Short mmCIF file of C-alpha atoms in Angstrom, two decimals:
data_model
loop_
_atom_site.label_atom_id
_atom_site.label_comp_id
_atom_site.label_asym_id
_atom_site.label_seq_id
_atom_site.Cartn_x
_atom_site.Cartn_y
_atom_site.Cartn_z
CA UNK A 310 29.07 -94.57 -12.74
CA UNK A 311 26.38 -96.08 -10.49
CA UNK A 312 22.93 -97.42 -11.39
CA UNK A 313 21.66 -97.45 -7.80
CA UNK A 314 22.68 -95.83 -4.53
CA UNK A 315 21.49 -97.47 -1.31
CA UNK A 316 21.63 -95.48 1.90
CA UNK A 317 21.70 -96.63 5.48
CA UNK A 318 19.64 -94.43 7.81
CA UNK A 319 21.02 -94.11 11.36
CA UNK A 320 24.43 -92.48 11.37
CA UNK A 321 24.44 -92.03 7.60
CA UNK A 322 21.64 -89.76 6.43
CA UNK A 323 20.45 -88.85 9.92
CA UNK A 324 21.96 -88.07 13.28
CA UNK A 325 19.88 -90.30 15.56
CA UNK A 326 22.24 -91.00 18.46
CA UNK A 327 20.41 -88.85 20.97
CA UNK A 328 16.97 -90.09 19.92
CA UNK A 329 17.90 -93.77 20.24
CA UNK A 330 19.70 -93.44 23.56
CA UNK A 331 16.91 -91.34 25.05
CA UNK A 332 14.19 -93.74 23.88
CA UNK A 333 16.02 -96.80 25.20
CA UNK A 334 16.58 -95.16 28.58
CA UNK A 335 12.91 -94.16 28.78
CA UNK A 336 11.99 -97.78 28.04
CA UNK A 337 14.20 -99.03 30.86
CA UNK A 338 12.72 -96.44 33.22
CA UNK A 339 9.25 -97.73 32.43
CA UNK A 340 9.96 -101.48 32.54
CA UNK A 341 13.07 -102.05 34.66
CA UNK A 342 14.66 -101.00 37.93
CA UNK A 343 17.91 -100.02 36.24
CA UNK A 344 18.76 -97.67 33.38
CA UNK A 345 21.86 -98.35 31.25
CA UNK A 346 24.35 -95.51 30.80
CA UNK A 347 24.61 -93.82 27.43
CA UNK A 348 28.07 -95.31 26.80
CA UNK A 349 26.74 -98.87 27.04
CA UNK A 350 23.94 -98.15 24.59
CA UNK A 351 26.27 -96.40 22.15
CA UNK A 352 28.54 -99.43 22.08
CA UNK A 353 25.76 -101.51 20.53
CA UNK A 354 24.69 -98.72 18.18
CA UNK A 355 28.23 -98.50 16.82
CA UNK A 356 28.16 -102.24 16.07
CA UNK A 357 24.90 -101.93 14.13
CA UNK A 358 23.12 -104.17 16.64
CA UNK A 359 19.36 -104.51 16.21
CA UNK A 360 16.82 -103.43 18.78
CA UNK A 361 15.98 -106.89 20.12
CA UNK A 362 19.63 -107.88 20.43
CA UNK A 363 20.42 -104.57 22.12
CA UNK A 364 17.71 -105.08 24.71
CA UNK A 365 18.87 -108.63 25.40
CA UNK A 366 22.47 -107.48 25.78
CA UNK A 367 21.55 -104.63 28.12
CA UNK A 368 19.00 -106.69 30.04
CA UNK A 369 20.10 -110.37 29.98
CA UNK A 370 17.11 -111.47 32.06
CA UNK A 371 14.68 -110.38 29.36
CA UNK A 372 12.50 -113.31 28.32
CA UNK A 373 11.24 -113.95 24.78
CA UNK A 374 7.72 -113.30 26.05
CA UNK A 375 8.74 -109.85 27.29
CA UNK A 376 10.53 -108.78 24.11
CA UNK A 377 7.37 -107.70 22.28
CA UNK A 378 6.34 -105.54 25.26
CA UNK A 379 9.77 -103.88 25.41
CA UNK A 380 9.85 -103.21 21.67
CA UNK A 381 6.36 -101.71 21.78
CA UNK A 382 7.35 -99.46 24.69
CA UNK A 383 10.47 -98.37 22.84
CA UNK A 384 8.62 -97.58 19.62
CA UNK A 385 6.05 -95.54 21.53
CA UNK A 386 8.83 -93.61 23.28
CA UNK A 387 10.69 -93.16 20.02
CA UNK A 388 7.62 -91.83 18.21
CA UNK A 389 6.82 -89.32 20.97
CA UNK A 390 10.19 -88.37 22.41
CA UNK A 391 12.82 -89.62 19.95
CA UNK A 392 11.58 -88.35 16.60
CA UNK A 393 11.81 -84.65 17.58
CA UNK A 394 15.52 -85.16 18.30
CA UNK A 395 16.39 -86.50 14.83
CA UNK A 396 18.22 -84.25 12.40
CA UNK A 397 19.51 -84.86 8.88
CA UNK A 398 23.28 -84.62 8.59
CA UNK A 399 24.64 -81.58 6.77
CA UNK A 400 24.67 -82.09 3.02
CA UNK A 401 21.82 -84.60 2.94
CA UNK A 402 19.47 -82.49 0.82
CA UNK A 403 22.25 -81.40 -1.52
CA UNK A 404 23.35 -85.01 -2.11
CA UNK A 405 19.82 -86.33 -2.63
CA UNK A 406 19.01 -83.45 -4.98
CA UNK A 407 22.15 -84.18 -6.99
CA UNK A 408 21.22 -87.85 -7.34
CA UNK A 409 17.71 -86.96 -8.44
CA UNK A 410 19.00 -84.53 -11.04
CA UNK A 411 21.42 -87.21 -12.27
CA UNK A 412 18.45 -89.64 -12.46
CA UNK A 413 20.21 -92.20 -10.29
CA UNK A 414 17.68 -94.29 -8.32
CA UNK A 415 18.12 -94.16 -4.55
CA UNK A 416 16.82 -96.35 -1.76
CA UNK A 417 17.12 -96.85 1.97
CA UNK A 418 17.91 -100.25 3.43
CA UNK A 419 18.06 -100.15 7.21
CA UNK A 420 17.70 -102.37 10.24
CA UNK A 421 15.44 -99.63 11.63
CA UNK A 422 11.65 -99.81 11.36
CA UNK A 423 10.40 -98.50 8.02
CA UNK A 424 7.62 -96.49 9.70
CA UNK A 425 10.12 -94.60 11.86
CA UNK A 426 12.26 -93.88 8.79
CA UNK A 427 9.27 -92.52 6.89
CA UNK A 428 8.30 -90.25 9.78
CA UNK A 429 11.84 -88.87 10.12
CA UNK A 430 12.01 -88.16 6.39
CA UNK A 431 8.71 -86.31 6.57
CA UNK A 432 9.71 -84.33 9.67
CA UNK A 433 12.92 -83.22 8.00
CA UNK A 434 11.42 -82.40 4.62
CA UNK A 435 13.19 -85.19 2.73
CA UNK A 436 10.33 -87.61 2.01
CA UNK A 437 10.09 -86.36 -1.59
CA UNK A 438 13.29 -88.22 -2.47
CA UNK A 439 12.27 -91.72 -1.38
CA UNK A 440 9.22 -93.62 -2.69
CA UNK A 441 7.67 -95.79 0.02
CA UNK A 442 8.50 -99.03 -1.78
CA UNK A 443 12.20 -98.11 -1.86
CA UNK A 444 12.38 -97.76 1.93
CA UNK A 445 13.27 -101.19 3.28
CA UNK A 446 13.45 -101.60 7.03
CA UNK A 447 12.64 -103.84 9.96
CA UNK A 448 9.18 -105.40 9.54
CA UNK A 449 9.17 -104.81 5.76
CA UNK A 450 7.79 -108.08 4.31
CA UNK A 451 10.66 -110.22 3.03
CA UNK A 452 13.37 -108.03 4.53
CA UNK A 453 16.15 -109.37 6.74
CA UNK A 454 18.85 -107.71 8.77
CA UNK A 455 21.95 -106.47 7.00
CA UNK A 456 24.34 -107.84 5.90
CA UNK A 457 21.99 -110.61 4.76
CA UNK A 458 21.03 -110.06 1.11
CA UNK A 459 17.29 -110.75 1.27
CA UNK A 460 16.40 -107.07 1.64
CA UNK A 461 18.23 -106.44 -1.62
CA UNK A 462 17.40 -109.59 -3.61
CA UNK A 463 13.83 -110.20 -2.49
CA UNK A 464 12.53 -106.71 -1.76
CA UNK A 465 14.51 -103.94 -3.41
CA UNK A 466 15.38 -105.49 -6.79
CA UNK A 467 11.80 -106.71 -7.47
CA UNK A 468 10.45 -103.22 -6.60
CA UNK A 469 12.91 -101.59 -8.99
CA UNK A 470 11.89 -103.97 -11.76
CA UNK A 471 8.15 -103.88 -11.22
CA UNK A 472 7.60 -100.23 -10.37
CA UNK A 473 10.45 -98.48 -12.14
CA UNK A 474 11.22 -100.68 -15.12
CA UNK A 475 14.83 -101.32 -14.12
CA UNK A 476 15.33 -104.78 -15.60
CA UNK A 477 19.12 -104.83 -15.75
CA UNK A 478 21.00 -104.03 -12.57
CA UNK A 479 24.63 -105.06 -12.35
CA UNK A 480 25.72 -105.59 -8.74
CA UNK A 481 28.98 -103.82 -9.57
CA UNK A 482 27.00 -100.65 -10.33
CA UNK A 483 25.45 -100.51 -6.85
CA UNK A 484 26.85 -98.16 -4.21
CA UNK A 485 26.00 -98.74 -0.54
CA UNK A 486 26.48 -95.69 1.69
CA UNK A 487 26.62 -96.54 5.38
CA UNK A 488 28.49 -96.13 8.62
CA UNK A 489 28.77 -99.52 10.32
CA UNK A 490 30.22 -102.98 9.71
CA UNK A 491 26.91 -104.49 8.47
CA UNK A 492 26.69 -101.74 5.82
CA UNK A 493 30.16 -102.47 4.43
CA UNK A 494 29.53 -106.20 4.50
CA UNK A 495 26.16 -105.70 2.84
CA UNK A 496 27.87 -103.96 -0.08
CA UNK A 497 30.42 -106.74 -0.36
CA UNK A 498 27.68 -109.39 -0.32
CA UNK A 499 25.84 -107.57 -3.10
CA UNK A 500 29.04 -107.40 -5.13
CA UNK A 501 28.85 -103.61 -5.18
CA UNK A 502 30.90 -100.75 -3.85
CA UNK A 503 30.91 -99.56 -0.25
CA UNK A 504 31.13 -95.97 0.90
CA UNK A 505 31.90 -95.76 4.60
CA UNK A 506 30.69 -92.63 6.38
CA UNK A 507 33.44 -92.08 8.92
CA UNK A 508 31.37 -89.34 10.58
CA UNK A 509 28.75 -91.90 11.62
CA UNK A 510 28.45 -94.35 14.49
CA UNK A 511 30.49 -97.34 13.35
CA UNK A 512 33.56 -98.66 15.14
CA UNK A 513 36.35 -96.82 13.33
CA UNK A 514 39.03 -99.49 13.70
CA UNK A 515 36.81 -102.41 12.73
CA UNK A 516 35.24 -100.59 9.77
CA UNK A 517 38.66 -99.64 8.39
CA UNK A 518 39.74 -103.29 8.61
CA UNK A 519 37.02 -104.17 6.10
CA UNK A 520 38.67 -101.85 3.55
CA UNK A 521 35.62 -99.99 2.21
CA UNK A 522 35.95 -98.77 -1.37
CA UNK A 523 35.41 -95.15 -0.39
CA UNK A 524 35.66 -93.21 2.87
CA UNK A 525 33.92 -89.87 3.39
CA UNK A 526 33.79 -87.39 6.25
CA UNK A 527 30.59 -85.69 5.08
CA UNK A 528 27.64 -86.42 2.82
CA UNK A 529 28.81 -83.71 0.43
CA UNK A 530 31.90 -85.82 -0.26
CA UNK A 531 29.66 -88.50 -1.79
CA UNK A 532 28.66 -86.19 -4.65
CA UNK A 533 31.98 -86.51 -6.57
CA UNK A 534 31.79 -90.31 -6.20
CA UNK A 535 28.46 -90.49 -8.02
CA UNK A 536 29.22 -87.80 -10.60
CA UNK A 537 31.35 -89.97 -12.85
CA UNK A 538 34.61 -88.98 -14.52
#
C-alpha cells in the first residue's frame, strides 16, 4: 500500500514533552532572570514551533547575536538532562518491526536536531531501524523546516535513490506519520497521505481542521494502515 513511511519524532515516535520543557527551563535559569512556565512552553511545542522561534517568542528581547549562545546552552542541557527523560511511545518497536518485515522503507523527518534523534534512538534500543542517512533533522545539509519540501525532495529522495536503489517513488505512496500541523501539511505538500497521531502534542482542533487522511490514538493503530488490504 505504501512505498515509504516517514515519521516525525517528538510526539510521534517518542514522548519528549518533559525533556524539552525541562531543558528550556534550565536554559532560562542559566541565561535569564525569568523562567517561563511549562504551559507557555507547551503551547509552542503543540504548534510545532522550532527552537529558535520558541526562544524568541518566550524571550522577545533575545538578539540575533545571542541566539547561538542560547541554542548551545539548550543542546547541552538537553544532552545531559533531557535525553534521560525521553521514552518511546508504546507500540513503537512493534510498528517498526512490522514495517521492516514488510520491507517498507522508513525514515524520520523532524525539525529536531538529527544528533539528538540519533542519541534517543540509541538510548531506547531503536537505532537498528533507521540508517543515519534516513534521519533528516535540523542542521542536516539541505534540510529545511517542515512543511517545506526540501527535506523530502533534496535530502530524503536522493538518499533513497543513491543508497537503496529506489528509483521510482510515487508521492501518493508516501505516508507521513506525525502529530502537529506542519506534519499534516508536509504530507499534503508531498502529495502523500497523512496519519495524524492524536495522542501527540499537536493542537487537536487545528489538526482536525486539516482533515488528515488517517487518525490514530496509538502507534499500534498504524500497523493496519500499512498492511494493505
